[in-house]
Coordinates of C-alpha atoms and ligand atoms in Angstrom, one line a residue:
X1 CA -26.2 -55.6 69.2
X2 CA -28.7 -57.8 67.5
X3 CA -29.1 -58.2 63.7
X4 CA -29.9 -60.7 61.5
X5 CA -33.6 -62.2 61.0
X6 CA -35.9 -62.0 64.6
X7 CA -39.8 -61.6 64.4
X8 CA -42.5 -61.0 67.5
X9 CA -43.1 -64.4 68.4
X10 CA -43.2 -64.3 72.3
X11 CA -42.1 -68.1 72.5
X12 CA -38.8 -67.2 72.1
X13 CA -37.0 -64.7 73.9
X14 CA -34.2 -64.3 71.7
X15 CA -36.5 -62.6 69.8
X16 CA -36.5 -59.5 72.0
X17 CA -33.0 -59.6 72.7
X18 CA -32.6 -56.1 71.1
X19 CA -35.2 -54.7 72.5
X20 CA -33.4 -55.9 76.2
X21 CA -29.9 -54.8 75.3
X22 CA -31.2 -51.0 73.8
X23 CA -33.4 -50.7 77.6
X24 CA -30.4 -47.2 78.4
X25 CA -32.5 -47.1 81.7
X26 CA -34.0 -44.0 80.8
X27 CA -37.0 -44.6 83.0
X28 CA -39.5 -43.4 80.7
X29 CA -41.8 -46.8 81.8
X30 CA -41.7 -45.4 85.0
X31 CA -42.6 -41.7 84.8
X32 CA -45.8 -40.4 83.0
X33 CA -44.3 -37.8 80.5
X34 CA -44.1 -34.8 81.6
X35 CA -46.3 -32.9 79.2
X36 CA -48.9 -34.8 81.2
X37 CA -47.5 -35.0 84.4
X38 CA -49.9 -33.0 87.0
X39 CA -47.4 -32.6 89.6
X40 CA -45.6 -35.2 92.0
X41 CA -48.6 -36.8 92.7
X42 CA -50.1 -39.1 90.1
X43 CA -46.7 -38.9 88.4
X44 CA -45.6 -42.8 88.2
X45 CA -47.2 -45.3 85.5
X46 CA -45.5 -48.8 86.7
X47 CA -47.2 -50.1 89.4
X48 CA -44.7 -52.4 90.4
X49 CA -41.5 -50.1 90.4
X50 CA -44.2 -47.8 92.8
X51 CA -45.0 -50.6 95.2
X52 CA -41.6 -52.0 95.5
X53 CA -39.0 -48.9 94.8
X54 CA -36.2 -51.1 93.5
X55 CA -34.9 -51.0 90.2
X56 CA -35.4 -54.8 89.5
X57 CA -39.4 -54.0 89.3
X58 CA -39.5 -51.9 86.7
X59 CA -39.6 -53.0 83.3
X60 CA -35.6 -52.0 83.1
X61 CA -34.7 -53.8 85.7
X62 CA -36.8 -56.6 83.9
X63 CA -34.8 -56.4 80.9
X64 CA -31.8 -56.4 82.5
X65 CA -33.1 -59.5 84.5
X66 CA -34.3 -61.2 80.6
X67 CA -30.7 -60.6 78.5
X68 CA -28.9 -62.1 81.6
X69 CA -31.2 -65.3 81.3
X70 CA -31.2 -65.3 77.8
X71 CA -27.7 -65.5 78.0
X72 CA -27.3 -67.6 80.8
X73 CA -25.5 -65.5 83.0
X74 CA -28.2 -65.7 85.3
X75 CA -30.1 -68.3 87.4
X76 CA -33.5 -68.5 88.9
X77 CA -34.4 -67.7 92.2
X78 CA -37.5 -67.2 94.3
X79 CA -37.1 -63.6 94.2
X80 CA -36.2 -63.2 90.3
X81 CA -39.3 -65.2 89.8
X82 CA -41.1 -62.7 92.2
X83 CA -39.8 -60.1 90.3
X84 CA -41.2 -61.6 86.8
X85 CA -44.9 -61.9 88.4
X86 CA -45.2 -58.7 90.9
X87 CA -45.9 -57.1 88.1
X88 CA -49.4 -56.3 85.9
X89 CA -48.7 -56.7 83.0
X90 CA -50.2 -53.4 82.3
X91 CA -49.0 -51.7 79.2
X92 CA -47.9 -48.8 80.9
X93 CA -43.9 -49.1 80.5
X94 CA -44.4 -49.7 76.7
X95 CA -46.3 -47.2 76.1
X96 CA -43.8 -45.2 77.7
X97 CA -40.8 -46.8 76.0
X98 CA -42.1 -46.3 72.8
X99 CA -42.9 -42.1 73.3
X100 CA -38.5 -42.7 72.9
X101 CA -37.3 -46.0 71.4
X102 CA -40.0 -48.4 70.3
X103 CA -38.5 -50.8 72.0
X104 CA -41.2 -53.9 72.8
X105 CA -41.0 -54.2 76.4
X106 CA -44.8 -55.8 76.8
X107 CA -44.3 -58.4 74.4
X108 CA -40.5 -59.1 76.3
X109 CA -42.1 -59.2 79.5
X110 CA -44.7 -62.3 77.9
X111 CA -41.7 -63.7 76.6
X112 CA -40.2 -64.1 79.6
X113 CA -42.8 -65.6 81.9
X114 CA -43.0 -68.2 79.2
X115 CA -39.7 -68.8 79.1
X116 CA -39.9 -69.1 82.8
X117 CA -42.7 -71.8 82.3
X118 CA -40.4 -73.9 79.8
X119 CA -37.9 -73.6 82.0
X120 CA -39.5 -75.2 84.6
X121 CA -39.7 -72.5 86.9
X122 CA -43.2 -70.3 86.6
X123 CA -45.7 -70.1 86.9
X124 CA -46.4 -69.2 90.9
X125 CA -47.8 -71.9 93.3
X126 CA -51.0 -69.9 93.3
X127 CA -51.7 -69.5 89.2
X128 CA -50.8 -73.3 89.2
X129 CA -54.0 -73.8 90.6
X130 CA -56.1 -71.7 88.8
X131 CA -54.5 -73.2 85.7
X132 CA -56.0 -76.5 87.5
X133 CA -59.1 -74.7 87.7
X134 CA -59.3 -74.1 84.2
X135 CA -58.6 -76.8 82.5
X136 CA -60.6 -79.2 84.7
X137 CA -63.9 -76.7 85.4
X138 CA -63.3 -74.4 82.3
X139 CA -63.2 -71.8 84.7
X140 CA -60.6 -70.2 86.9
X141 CA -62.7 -70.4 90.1
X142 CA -62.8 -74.0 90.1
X143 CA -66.9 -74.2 91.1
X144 CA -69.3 -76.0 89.1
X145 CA -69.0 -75.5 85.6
X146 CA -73.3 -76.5 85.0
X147 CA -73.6 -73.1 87.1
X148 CA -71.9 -71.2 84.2
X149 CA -75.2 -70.1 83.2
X150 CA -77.1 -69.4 86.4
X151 CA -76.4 -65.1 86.2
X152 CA -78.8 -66.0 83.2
X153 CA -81.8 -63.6 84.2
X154 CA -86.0 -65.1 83.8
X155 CA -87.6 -63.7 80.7
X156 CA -84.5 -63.4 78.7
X157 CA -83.7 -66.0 76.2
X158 CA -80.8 -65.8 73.6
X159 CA -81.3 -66.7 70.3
X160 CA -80.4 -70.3 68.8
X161 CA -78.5 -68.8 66.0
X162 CA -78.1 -65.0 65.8
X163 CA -74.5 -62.4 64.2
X164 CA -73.7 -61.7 67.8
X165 CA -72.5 -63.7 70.3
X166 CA -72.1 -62.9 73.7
X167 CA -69.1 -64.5 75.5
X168 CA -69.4 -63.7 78.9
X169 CA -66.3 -65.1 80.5
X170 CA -65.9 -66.8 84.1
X171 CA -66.0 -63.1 86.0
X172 CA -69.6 -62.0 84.7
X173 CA -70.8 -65.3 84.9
X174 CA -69.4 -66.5 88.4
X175 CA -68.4 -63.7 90.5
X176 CA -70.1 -60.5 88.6
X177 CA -73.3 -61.8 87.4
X178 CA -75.1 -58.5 87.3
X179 CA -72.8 -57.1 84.2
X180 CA -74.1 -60.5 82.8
X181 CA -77.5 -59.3 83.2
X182 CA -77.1 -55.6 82.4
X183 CA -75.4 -56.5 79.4
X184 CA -78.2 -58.7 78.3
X185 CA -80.6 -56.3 79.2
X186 CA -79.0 -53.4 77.2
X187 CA -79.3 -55.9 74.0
X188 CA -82.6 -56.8 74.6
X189 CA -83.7 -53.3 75.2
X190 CA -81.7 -52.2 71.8
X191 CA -84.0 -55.1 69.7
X192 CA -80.4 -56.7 69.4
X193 CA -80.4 -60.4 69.0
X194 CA -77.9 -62.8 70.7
X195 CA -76.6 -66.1 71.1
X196 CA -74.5 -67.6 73.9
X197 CA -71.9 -69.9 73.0
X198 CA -73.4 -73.6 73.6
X199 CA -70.7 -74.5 76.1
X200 CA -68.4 -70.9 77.1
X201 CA -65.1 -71.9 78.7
X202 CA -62.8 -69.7 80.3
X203 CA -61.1 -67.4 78.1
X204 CA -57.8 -68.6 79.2
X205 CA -56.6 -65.3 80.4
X206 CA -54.6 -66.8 83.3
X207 CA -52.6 -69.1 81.2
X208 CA -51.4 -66.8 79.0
X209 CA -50.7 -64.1 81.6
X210 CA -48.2 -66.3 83.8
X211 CA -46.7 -67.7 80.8
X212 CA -48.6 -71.4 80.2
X213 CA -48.1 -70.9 76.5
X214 CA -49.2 -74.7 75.7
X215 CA -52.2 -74.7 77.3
X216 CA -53.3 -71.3 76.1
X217 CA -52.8 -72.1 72.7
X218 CA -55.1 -75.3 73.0
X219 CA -57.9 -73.2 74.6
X220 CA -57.6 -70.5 71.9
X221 CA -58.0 -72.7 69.5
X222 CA -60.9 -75.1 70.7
X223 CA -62.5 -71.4 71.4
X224 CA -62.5 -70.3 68.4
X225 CA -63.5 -73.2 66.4
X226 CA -66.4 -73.2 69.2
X227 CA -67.3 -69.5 67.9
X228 CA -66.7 -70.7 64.3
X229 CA -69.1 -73.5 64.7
X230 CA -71.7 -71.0 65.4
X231 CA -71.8 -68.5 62.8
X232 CA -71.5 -65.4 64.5
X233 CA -70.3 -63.0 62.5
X234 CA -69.7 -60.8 66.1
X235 CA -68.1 -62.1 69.3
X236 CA -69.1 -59.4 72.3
X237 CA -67.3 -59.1 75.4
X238 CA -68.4 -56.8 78.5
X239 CA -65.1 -58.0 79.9
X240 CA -61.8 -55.7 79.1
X241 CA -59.5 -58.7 79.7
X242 CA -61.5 -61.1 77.9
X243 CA -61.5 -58.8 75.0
X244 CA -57.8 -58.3 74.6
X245 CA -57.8 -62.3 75.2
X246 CA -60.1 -62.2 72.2
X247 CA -58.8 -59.9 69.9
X248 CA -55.2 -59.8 70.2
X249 CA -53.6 -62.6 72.4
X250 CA -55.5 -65.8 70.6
X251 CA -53.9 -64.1 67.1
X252 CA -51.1 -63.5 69.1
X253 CA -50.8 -67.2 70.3
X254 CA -51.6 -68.8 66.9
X255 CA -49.4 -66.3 64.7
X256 CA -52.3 -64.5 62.6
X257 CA -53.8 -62.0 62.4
X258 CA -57.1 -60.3 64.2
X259 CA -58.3 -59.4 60.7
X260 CA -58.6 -63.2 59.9
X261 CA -60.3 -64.5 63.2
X262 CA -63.2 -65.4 61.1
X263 CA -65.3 -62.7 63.2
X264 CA -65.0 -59.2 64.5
X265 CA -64.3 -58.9 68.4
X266 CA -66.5 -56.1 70.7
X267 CA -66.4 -54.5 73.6
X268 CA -69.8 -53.6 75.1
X269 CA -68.8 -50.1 75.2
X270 CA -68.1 -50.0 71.2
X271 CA -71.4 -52.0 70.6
X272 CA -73.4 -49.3 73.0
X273 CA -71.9 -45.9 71.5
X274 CA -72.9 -47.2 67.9
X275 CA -76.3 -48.0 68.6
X276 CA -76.8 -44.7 70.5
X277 CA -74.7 -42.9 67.9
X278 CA -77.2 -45.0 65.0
X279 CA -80.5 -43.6 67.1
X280 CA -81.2 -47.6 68.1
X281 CA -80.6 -46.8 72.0
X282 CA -81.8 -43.7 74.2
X283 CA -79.8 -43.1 77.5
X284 CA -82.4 -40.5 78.1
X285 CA -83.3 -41.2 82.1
X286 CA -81.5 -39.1 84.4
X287 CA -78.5 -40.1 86.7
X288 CA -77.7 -37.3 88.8
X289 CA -73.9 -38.5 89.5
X290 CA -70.2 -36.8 89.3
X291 CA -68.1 -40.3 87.9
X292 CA -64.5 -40.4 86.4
X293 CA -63.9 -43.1 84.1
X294 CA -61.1 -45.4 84.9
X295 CA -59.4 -46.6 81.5
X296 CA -58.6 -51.0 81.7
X297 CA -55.2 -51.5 80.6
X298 CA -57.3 -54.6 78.5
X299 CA -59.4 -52.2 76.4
X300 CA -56.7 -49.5 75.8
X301 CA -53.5 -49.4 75.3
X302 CA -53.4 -53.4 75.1
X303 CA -56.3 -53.8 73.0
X304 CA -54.5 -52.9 69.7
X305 CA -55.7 -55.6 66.8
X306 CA -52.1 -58.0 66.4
X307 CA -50.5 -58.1 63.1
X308 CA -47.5 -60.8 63.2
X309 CA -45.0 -60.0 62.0
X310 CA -41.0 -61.0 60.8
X311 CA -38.3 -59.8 58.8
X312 CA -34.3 -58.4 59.8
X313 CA -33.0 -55.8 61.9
X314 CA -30.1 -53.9 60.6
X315 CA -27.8 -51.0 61.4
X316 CA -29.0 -49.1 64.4
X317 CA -31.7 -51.2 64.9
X318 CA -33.8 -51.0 61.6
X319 CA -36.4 -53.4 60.7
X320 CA -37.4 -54.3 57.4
X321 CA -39.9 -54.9 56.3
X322 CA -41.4 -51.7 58.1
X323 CA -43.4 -52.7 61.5
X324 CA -46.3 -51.6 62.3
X325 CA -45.9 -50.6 66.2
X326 CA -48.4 -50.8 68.7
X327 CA -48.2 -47.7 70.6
X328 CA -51.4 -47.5 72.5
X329 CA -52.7 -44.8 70.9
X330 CA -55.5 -46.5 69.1
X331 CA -57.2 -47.9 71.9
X332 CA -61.3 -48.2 72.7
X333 CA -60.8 -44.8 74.6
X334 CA -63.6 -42.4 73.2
X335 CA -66.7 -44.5 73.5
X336 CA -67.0 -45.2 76.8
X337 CA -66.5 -41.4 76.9
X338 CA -68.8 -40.5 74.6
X339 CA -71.9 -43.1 76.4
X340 CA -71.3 -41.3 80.0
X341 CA -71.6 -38.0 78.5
X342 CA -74.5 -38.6 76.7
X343 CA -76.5 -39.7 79.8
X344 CA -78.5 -36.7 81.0
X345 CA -77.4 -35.9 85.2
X346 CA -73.6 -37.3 84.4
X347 CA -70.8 -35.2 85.0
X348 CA -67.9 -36.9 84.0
X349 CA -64.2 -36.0 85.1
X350 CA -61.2 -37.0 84.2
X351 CA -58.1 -38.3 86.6
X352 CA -54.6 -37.0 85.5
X353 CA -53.8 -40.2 84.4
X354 CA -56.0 -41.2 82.0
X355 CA -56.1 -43.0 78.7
X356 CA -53.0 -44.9 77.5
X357 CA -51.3 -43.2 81.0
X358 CA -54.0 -44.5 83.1
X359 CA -52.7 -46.3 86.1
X360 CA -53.4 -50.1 86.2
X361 CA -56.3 -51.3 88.7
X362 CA -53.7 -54.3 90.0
X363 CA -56.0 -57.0 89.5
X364 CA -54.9 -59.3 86.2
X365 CA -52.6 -61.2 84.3
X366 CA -52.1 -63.0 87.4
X367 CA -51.2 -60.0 90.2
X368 CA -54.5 -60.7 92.0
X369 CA -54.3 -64.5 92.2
X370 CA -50.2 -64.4 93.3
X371 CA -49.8 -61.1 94.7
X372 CA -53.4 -59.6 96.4
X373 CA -51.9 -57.5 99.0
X374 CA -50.0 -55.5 95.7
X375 CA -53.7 -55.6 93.9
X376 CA -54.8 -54.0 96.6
X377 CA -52.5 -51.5 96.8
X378 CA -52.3 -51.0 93.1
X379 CA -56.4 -50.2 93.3
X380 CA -55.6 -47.5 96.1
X381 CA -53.7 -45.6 94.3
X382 CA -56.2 -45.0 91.6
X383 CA -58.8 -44.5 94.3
X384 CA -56.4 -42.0 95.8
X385 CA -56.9 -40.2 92.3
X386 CA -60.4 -40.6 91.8
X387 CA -60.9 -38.9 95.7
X388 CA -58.7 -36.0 93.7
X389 CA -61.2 -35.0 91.2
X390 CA -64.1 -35.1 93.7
X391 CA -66.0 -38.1 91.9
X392 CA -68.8 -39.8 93.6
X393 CA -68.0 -42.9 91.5
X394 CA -65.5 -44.9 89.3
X395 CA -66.9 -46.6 86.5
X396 CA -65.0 -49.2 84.3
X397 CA -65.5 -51.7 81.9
X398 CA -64.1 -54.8 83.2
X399 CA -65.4 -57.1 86.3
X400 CA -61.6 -57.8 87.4
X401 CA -61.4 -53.7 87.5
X402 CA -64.5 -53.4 89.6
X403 CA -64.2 -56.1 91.7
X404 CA -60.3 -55.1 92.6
X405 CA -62.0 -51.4 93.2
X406 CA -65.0 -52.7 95.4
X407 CA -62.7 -54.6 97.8
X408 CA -60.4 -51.5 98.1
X409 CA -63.2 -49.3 98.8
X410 CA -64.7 -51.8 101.1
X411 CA -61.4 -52.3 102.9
X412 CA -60.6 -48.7 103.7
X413 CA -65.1 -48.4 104.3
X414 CA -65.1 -45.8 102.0
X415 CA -68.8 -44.3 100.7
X416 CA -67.2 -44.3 97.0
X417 CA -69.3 -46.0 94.6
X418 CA -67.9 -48.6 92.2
X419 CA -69.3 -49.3 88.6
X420 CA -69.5 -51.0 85.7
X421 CA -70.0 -49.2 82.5
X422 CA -73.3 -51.5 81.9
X423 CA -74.9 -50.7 84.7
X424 CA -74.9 -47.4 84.1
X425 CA -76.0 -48.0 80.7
X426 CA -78.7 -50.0 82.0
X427 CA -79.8 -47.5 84.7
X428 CA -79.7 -44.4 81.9
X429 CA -82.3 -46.7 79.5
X430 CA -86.3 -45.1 80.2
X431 CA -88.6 -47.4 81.1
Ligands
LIG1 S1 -38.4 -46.4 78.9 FE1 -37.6 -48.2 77.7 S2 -35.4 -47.6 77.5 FE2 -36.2 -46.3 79.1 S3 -35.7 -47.5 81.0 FE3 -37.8 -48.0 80.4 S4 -37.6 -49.9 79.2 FE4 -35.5 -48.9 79.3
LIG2 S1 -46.3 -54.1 82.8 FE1 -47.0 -52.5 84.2 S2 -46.4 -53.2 86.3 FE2 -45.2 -54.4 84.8 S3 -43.2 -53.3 84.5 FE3 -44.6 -52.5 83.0 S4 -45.6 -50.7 83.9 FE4 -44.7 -51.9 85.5

């Protein structure tokens, strides 16, 4: 066993070499406990141990897979590197994990697609090029970066300098354009002033995700002097993986701490729910719709703030000093909640798996982009529950979410509707 001085930094997978050798293959990241469990349906959270029922894909198979590299006993191979990027990345096995050991599987599973980069291995063929993409167009597409701002709608204009800033991120501005607009919409509508950053680049989601630690790093930090430059005090997101980017991989990358970005990061969703709860914004026009709410992995139980951390790990696994674990638990979970149910018409219900046990959409940290056949898949599953509960809609709060969803649905030419949370918003505002 481990002991001796370790911390959380995901550049080194040594770090996490307890947490690989304590995995006793209990398959908690696998099941949804069973005080939740609704039956044998709906009862698995790992996407990829569901899609590919061998032990390799799930996050102890993964660990297994890491200590054997980490001690060399191990090499590469087109399918161990399958193995490392099949999967979403999702949150779901640590969450589990920790219900029993609090043992850090999602920071181990980072680790290890960056050690796979420095090894010379990762990424896949497919996130090479939308690494390409980013760093030569700033966005992951690869199309123009001067059309970054066309979703930009006539009649709104941001403000030169104003506390909030609105980073959009490559989805909203290339591929969803009308959460762009309902976000901007909603702000305008609540007398909320805003700024767009001078020149947004990509987030740098994709890097991180498939292990490009180098290049992530460089992004994060030319992104957040660019915020810094500005003045915001508030960096607003309508995008749930640009918002864990945000507020918990950049510290994450750069080894601080999301207290001391410089600025606070927000979700739309947290924004909305306070100016509704502060009696600046009336959702008072009726939607007559039965939704569920589909929880991004981004915005819950990866979105809490990152403290590093270091120190020594003792006898039977002690650390010291004391860590504060991420559990999941304090995720943006109520708010959205709390804005769908204040809209007069909505009925909102709930899928079994919900919260930090929702089931993953399949489409980021690289799945989509490498693996779209398993996105897919991933997506009808959750659909599979939303049918369940008799919703007319799913609503979420990411693009990737509903774009994953919308090609499902479209796929299998299904009448389901598919959401984002500002459109509702916008849609529920009189006038
Ligand atoms: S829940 Fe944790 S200890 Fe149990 S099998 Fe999964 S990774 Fe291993
Ligand atoms: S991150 Fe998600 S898909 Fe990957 S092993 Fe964990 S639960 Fe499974």
């Amino acid at each position: 066993m481990f002991k001796g001085k370790t911390s959380l930094d995901v550049t080194q997978l040594e770090n996490f070499i307890y947490d690989m050798s304590k995995c006793i293959k209990c398959k908690g990241c696998t099941w949804v406990d069973h005080i939740y469990m609704p039956g044998v349906k709906f009862s698995t959270r790992c996407p990829s141990a569901t899609r590919y029922l061998f032990d390799s894909y799930g996050a102890y198979g993964k660990m297994r897979i890491g200590l054997a590299l980490a001690e060399g006993r191990l090499d590469y191979s087109d399918e161990l590197l399958r193995i490392l990027y099949a999967c979403t990345l999702c949150g779901a096995c640590d969450v589990g994990c920790k219900r029993n050991l609090d043992l850090e599987i999602e920071l181990t599973l980072e680790a290890l697609r960056i050690k796979a980069v420095k090894d010379g291995k990762g990424p896949m063929p497919e996130h090479k090029k939308i690494a390409q993409n980013i760093l030569t167009r700033h966005n992951r597409f690869g199309v123009p970066h001067e059309n970054r701002r066309k979703w930009l709608p006539e009649g709104i204009k941001p403000s030169p300098k104003a506390d909030v800033l609105y980073f959009v991120g490559c989805s909203a501005s290339y591929t969803s354009p009308e959460i762009a607009r309902a976000t901007v919409k909603i702000l305008n509508a609540s007398g909320t002033p805003f700024m767009l950053m001078p020149d947004e680049w990509c987030c740098g989601n994709v890097l991180y995700s498939v292990g490009m630690i180098d290049e992530a790093q460089a992004l994060a930090r030319r992104n957040i002097e660019a915020v810094k430059q500005t003045g915001a005090t508030t960096l607003l997101t309508s995008c749930a993986e640009g918002y864990r980017m945000w507020k918990v991989d950049y510290p994450k990358l750069l080894n601080m701490s999301t207290a001391d970005l410089g600025f606070k990061v927000v979700h739309l969703v947290e924004l909305v729910d306070e100016l509704i709860k502060k009696g600046a914004l009336k959702l008072t026009k009726r939607l007559d719709l039965k939704l569920t709410y589909h929880d991004s992995c981004s915005l819950s139980r990866l979105s809490e703030p990152w403290i590093p951390w270091e120190g020594k790990r003792g006898q039977w696994g002690m650390v010291s000093p004391p860590l504060e674990r991420r559990r999941g638990t304090n995720g943006v979970y109520q708010p959205p909640r709390d804005i769908l149910k204040a809209i007069p018409g909505v009925e909102l219900v709930e899928m079994p798996r919900m919260r930090e046990n929702a089931f993953c959409c399949g489409a980021g940290r690289g799945t989509k982009e490498a693996f779209p056949d398993f996105a897919l898949w991933a997506a009808r599953q959750r659909l599979e529950e939303v049918k369940e509960v008799g919703a007319e809609a799913i609503v979420s709060a990411c693009p990737w979410c509903k774009e994953n969803f919308a090609q499902a649905v479209s796929k299998n030419g299904e009448g389901l509707k598919v959401l984002d949370i500002s459109e509702i918003i916008l849609a529920a505002i009189p006038g």
